[in-house]
């Protein structure tokens, strides 16, 4: 299963439409959500983090490393540190 397919599966499990998820992400419409769900694994690390947060789950679940929404403070801290590190290396 690709990252996009997992995002779609989690969204549907949570009972959210693409439009509702787009609203949670602060997007104007659902086209970006549709594109991510269909793009497979072409999702940036910062986007994965934003989707996980909007879906109320972990980056690990979106990536397919776990099936659980359970988050520990340690997991969140490591995910945030990784995203911050990725952003700095791009600049």
Short mmCIF file of N, CA and C in Angstrom, two decimals:
data_model
loop_
_atom_site.label_atom_id
_atom_site.label_comp_id
_atom_site.label_asym_id
_atom_site.label_seq_id
_atom_site.Cartn_x
_atom_site.Cartn_y
_atom_site.Cartn_z
N UNK A 1 0.85 -1.18 0.00
CA UNK A 1 0.00 0.00 0.00
C UNK A 1 0.90 1.25 0.00
N UNK A 2 0.58 2.22 -0.83
CA UNK A 2 1.36 3.45 -0.91
C UNK A 2 0.95 4.42 0.19
N UNK A 3 1.73 5.47 0.38
CA UNK A 3 1.41 6.50 1.36
C UNK A 3 0.06 7.13 1.02
N UNK A 4 -0.15 7.44 -0.24
CA UNK A 4 -1.42 8.03 -0.67
C UNK A 4 -2.61 7.12 -0.38
N UNK A 5 -2.44 5.83 -0.61
CA UNK A 5 -3.51 4.87 -0.33
C UNK A 5 -3.79 4.79 1.17
N UNK A 6 -2.72 4.87 1.98
CA UNK A 6 -2.91 4.84 3.44
C UNK A 6 -3.62 6.11 3.91
N UNK A 7 -3.25 7.25 3.34
CA UNK A 7 -3.94 8.50 3.70
C UNK A 7 -5.43 8.36 3.39
N UNK A 8 -5.75 7.84 2.22
CA UNK A 8 -7.15 7.65 1.85
C UNK A 8 -7.85 6.69 2.80
N UNK A 9 -7.21 5.57 3.11
CA UNK A 9 -7.81 4.57 4.00
C UNK A 9 -8.06 5.15 5.39
N UNK A 10 -7.10 5.90 5.92
CA UNK A 10 -7.26 6.50 7.25
C UNK A 10 -8.37 7.56 7.20
N UNK A 11 -8.37 8.37 6.14
CA UNK A 11 -9.42 9.38 5.99
C UNK A 11 -10.80 8.75 5.99
N UNK A 12 -10.95 7.68 5.22
CA UNK A 12 -12.25 6.99 5.14
C UNK A 12 -12.61 6.33 6.47
N UNK A 13 -11.61 5.76 7.14
CA UNK A 13 -11.83 5.14 8.45
C UNK A 13 -12.35 6.18 9.46
N UNK A 14 -11.83 7.40 9.35
CA UNK A 14 -12.24 8.48 10.25
C UNK A 14 -13.55 9.13 9.83
N UNK A 15 -14.09 8.69 8.69
CA UNK A 15 -15.36 9.22 8.21
C UNK A 15 -15.27 10.62 7.62
N UNK A 16 -14.11 10.95 7.08
CA UNK A 16 -13.91 12.28 6.50
C UNK A 16 -13.98 12.24 4.98
N UNK A 17 -14.57 13.26 4.41
CA UNK A 17 -14.54 13.41 2.95
C UNK A 17 -13.24 14.09 2.58
N UNK A 18 -12.92 14.08 1.29
CA UNK A 18 -11.73 14.79 0.84
C UNK A 18 -11.87 16.28 1.14
N UNK A 19 -13.06 16.81 1.00
CA UNK A 19 -13.31 18.22 1.27
C UNK A 19 -13.06 18.55 2.75
N UNK A 20 -13.54 17.68 3.65
CA UNK A 20 -13.33 17.90 5.08
C UNK A 20 -11.84 17.87 5.44
N UNK A 21 -11.12 16.91 4.86
CA UNK A 21 -9.68 16.84 5.12
C UNK A 21 -8.97 18.07 4.57
N UNK A 22 -9.37 18.51 3.39
CA UNK A 22 -8.79 19.73 2.81
C UNK A 22 -9.00 20.92 3.74
N UNK A 23 -10.20 21.02 4.32
CA UNK A 23 -10.48 22.11 5.26
C UNK A 23 -9.57 22.03 6.48
N UNK A 24 -9.35 20.83 7.01
CA UNK A 24 -8.47 20.66 8.16
C UNK A 24 -7.03 21.05 7.83
N UNK A 25 -6.65 20.86 6.58
CA UNK A 25 -5.30 21.19 6.13
C UNK A 25 -5.17 22.66 5.73
N UNK A 26 -6.30 23.38 5.70
CA UNK A 26 -6.27 24.79 5.31
C UNK A 26 -6.18 24.99 3.80
N UNK A 27 -6.60 23.98 3.04
CA UNK A 27 -6.56 24.06 1.58
C UNK A 27 -7.87 24.63 1.05
N UNK A 28 -7.83 25.22 -0.13
CA UNK A 28 -9.01 25.84 -0.73
C UNK A 28 -10.04 24.83 -1.20
N UNK A 29 -9.56 23.69 -1.72
CA UNK A 29 -10.48 22.67 -2.21
C UNK A 29 -9.86 21.29 -2.07
N UNK A 30 -10.62 20.28 -2.48
CA UNK A 30 -10.19 18.90 -2.28
C UNK A 30 -9.22 18.38 -3.34
N UNK A 31 -8.91 19.16 -4.35
CA UNK A 31 -8.07 18.67 -5.44
C UNK A 31 -6.68 18.25 -4.96
N UNK A 32 -6.11 18.97 -4.00
CA UNK A 32 -4.79 18.60 -3.48
C UNK A 32 -4.84 17.28 -2.74
N UNK A 33 -5.92 17.06 -1.99
CA UNK A 33 -6.09 15.79 -1.27
C UNK A 33 -6.22 14.65 -2.27
N UNK A 34 -7.02 14.85 -3.29
CA UNK A 34 -7.19 13.84 -4.34
C UNK A 34 -5.86 13.50 -5.00
N UNK A 35 -5.08 14.54 -5.29
CA UNK A 35 -3.79 14.36 -5.95
C UNK A 35 -2.83 13.53 -5.07
N UNK A 36 -2.78 13.84 -3.77
CA UNK A 36 -1.92 13.10 -2.83
C UNK A 36 -2.36 11.64 -2.75
N UNK A 37 -3.67 11.42 -2.65
CA UNK A 37 -4.18 10.05 -2.54
C UNK A 37 -3.86 9.22 -3.77
N UNK A 38 -3.81 9.86 -4.92
CA UNK A 38 -3.52 9.15 -6.16
C UNK A 38 -2.04 9.09 -6.52
N UNK A 39 -1.24 9.95 -5.88
CA UNK A 39 0.18 10.05 -6.26
C UNK A 39 1.04 8.92 -5.74
N UNK A 40 0.51 8.09 -4.88
CA UNK A 40 1.30 6.98 -4.36
C UNK A 40 2.29 7.40 -3.31
N UNK A 41 3.57 7.28 -3.61
CA UNK A 41 4.62 7.59 -2.65
C UNK A 41 5.27 8.95 -2.87
N UNK A 42 4.72 9.76 -3.75
CA UNK A 42 5.30 11.08 -4.05
C UNK A 42 4.74 12.14 -3.10
N UNK A 43 5.07 11.97 -1.81
CA UNK A 43 4.58 12.87 -0.77
C UNK A 43 5.79 13.32 0.05
N UNK A 44 5.95 14.63 0.21
CA UNK A 44 7.09 15.15 0.96
C UNK A 44 6.94 14.87 2.45
N UNK A 45 8.05 14.86 3.16
CA UNK A 45 8.03 14.63 4.61
C UNK A 45 7.18 15.67 5.34
N UNK A 46 7.32 16.97 5.04
CA UNK A 46 6.45 17.95 5.72
C UNK A 46 4.97 17.70 5.44
N UNK A 47 4.63 17.28 4.21
CA UNK A 47 3.22 17.00 3.89
C UNK A 47 2.72 15.79 4.65
N UNK A 48 3.54 14.77 4.79
CA UNK A 48 3.14 13.58 5.54
C UNK A 48 2.82 13.97 6.98
N UNK A 49 3.66 14.79 7.57
CA UNK A 49 3.42 15.25 8.94
C UNK A 49 2.10 16.01 9.03
N UNK A 50 1.84 16.92 8.09
CA UNK A 50 0.61 17.71 8.10
C UNK A 50 -0.62 16.81 7.95
N UNK A 51 -0.53 15.84 7.05
CA UNK A 51 -1.66 14.92 6.87
C UNK A 51 -1.90 14.09 8.12
N UNK A 52 -0.83 13.61 8.74
CA UNK A 52 -0.97 12.82 9.97
C UNK A 52 -1.67 13.65 11.04
N UNK A 53 -1.23 14.88 11.20
CA UNK A 53 -1.81 15.76 12.20
C UNK A 53 -3.29 16.03 11.91
N UNK A 54 -3.62 16.32 10.66
CA UNK A 54 -5.01 16.60 10.27
C UNK A 54 -5.91 15.37 10.44
N UNK A 55 -5.32 14.18 10.28
CA UNK A 55 -6.08 12.94 10.41
C UNK A 55 -6.11 12.43 11.85
N UNK A 56 -5.38 13.09 12.74
CA UNK A 56 -5.35 12.67 14.14
C UNK A 56 -4.64 11.34 14.33
N UNK A 57 -3.56 11.15 13.59
CA UNK A 57 -2.80 9.91 13.67
C UNK A 57 -1.32 10.23 13.68
N UNK A 58 -0.50 9.21 13.60
CA UNK A 58 0.95 9.41 13.64
C UNK A 58 1.54 9.32 12.24
N UNK A 59 2.72 9.91 12.10
CA UNK A 59 3.47 9.77 10.86
C UNK A 59 3.77 8.29 10.61
N UNK A 60 4.07 7.56 11.68
CA UNK A 60 4.37 6.13 11.56
C UNK A 60 3.21 5.38 10.93
N UNK A 61 1.98 5.74 11.28
CA UNK A 61 0.82 5.06 10.69
C UNK A 61 0.67 5.43 9.22
N UNK A 62 0.83 6.71 8.90
CA UNK A 62 0.72 7.15 7.51
C UNK A 62 1.78 6.46 6.65
N UNK A 63 2.97 6.28 7.21
CA UNK A 63 4.06 5.63 6.49
C UNK A 63 3.90 4.11 6.42
N UNK A 64 3.01 3.56 7.23
CA UNK A 64 2.80 2.11 7.21
C UNK A 64 3.69 1.36 8.17
N UNK A 65 4.32 2.08 9.10
CA UNK A 65 5.21 1.44 10.07
C UNK A 65 4.45 0.86 11.24
N UNK A 66 3.19 1.30 11.44
CA UNK A 66 2.34 0.80 12.51
C UNK A 66 0.90 0.93 12.08
N UNK A 67 0.02 0.17 12.72
CA UNK A 67 -1.41 0.26 12.42
C UNK A 67 -2.16 1.06 13.47
N UNK A 68 -1.43 1.66 14.40
CA UNK A 68 -2.04 2.31 15.55
C UNK A 68 -2.03 3.82 15.45
N UNK A 69 -3.06 4.45 16.02
CA UNK A 69 -3.10 5.91 16.15
C UNK A 69 -2.41 6.35 17.44
N UNK A 70 -1.96 5.40 18.25
CA UNK A 70 -1.36 5.72 19.55
C UNK A 70 -0.10 6.54 19.36
N UNK A 71 -0.04 7.65 20.07
CA UNK A 71 1.12 8.52 19.98
C UNK A 71 1.72 8.72 21.37
N UNK A 72 2.99 8.67 21.48
CA UNK A 72 3.66 9.02 22.73
C UNK A 72 4.34 10.35 22.52
N UNK A 73 4.64 11.03 23.58
CA UNK A 73 5.35 12.31 23.47
C UNK A 73 6.69 12.12 22.77
N UNK A 74 7.33 11.00 23.04
CA UNK A 74 8.61 10.71 22.41
C UNK A 74 8.46 10.58 20.89
N UNK A 75 7.41 9.88 20.44
CA UNK A 75 7.16 9.71 19.02
C UNK A 75 6.93 11.06 18.35
N UNK A 76 6.09 11.89 18.96
CA UNK A 76 5.81 13.21 18.40
C UNK A 76 7.06 14.07 18.33
N UNK A 77 7.88 14.04 19.38
CA UNK A 77 9.09 14.84 19.40
C UNK A 77 10.04 14.41 18.29
N UNK A 78 10.22 13.10 18.12
CA UNK A 78 11.11 12.60 17.08
C UNK A 78 10.59 12.95 15.69
N UNK A 79 9.27 12.86 15.49
CA UNK A 79 8.70 13.20 14.19
C UNK A 79 8.92 14.68 13.90
N UNK A 80 8.66 15.54 14.88
CA UNK A 80 8.85 16.98 14.67
C UNK A 80 10.31 17.32 14.41
N UNK A 81 11.22 16.72 15.16
CA UNK A 81 12.65 16.97 14.97
C UNK A 81 13.08 16.55 13.57
N UNK A 82 12.56 15.43 13.09
CA UNK A 82 12.89 14.97 11.75
C UNK A 82 12.38 15.91 10.68
N UNK A 83 11.18 16.41 10.85
CA UNK A 83 10.61 17.36 9.89
C UNK A 83 11.42 18.64 9.91
N UNK A 84 11.74 19.17 11.09
CA UNK A 84 12.54 20.39 11.19
C UNK A 84 13.89 20.21 10.54
N UNK A 85 14.52 19.06 10.74
CA UNK A 85 15.83 18.78 10.16
C UNK A 85 15.72 18.74 8.64
N UNK A 86 14.64 18.13 8.11
CA UNK A 86 14.43 18.07 6.66
C UNK A 86 14.25 19.46 6.07
N UNK A 87 13.51 20.31 6.75
CA UNK A 87 13.27 21.68 6.26
C UNK A 87 14.58 22.46 6.20
N UNK A 88 15.42 22.30 7.21
CA UNK A 88 16.68 23.04 7.25
C UNK A 88 17.62 22.58 6.15
N UNK A 89 17.59 21.30 5.82
CA UNK A 89 18.52 20.80 4.80
C UNK A 89 18.11 21.23 3.40
N UNK A 90 16.84 21.58 3.21
CA UNK A 90 16.36 22.02 1.90
C UNK A 90 16.76 23.45 1.63
N UNK A 91 16.81 24.26 2.68
CA UNK A 91 17.09 25.70 2.54
C UNK A 91 18.50 25.97 2.19
#
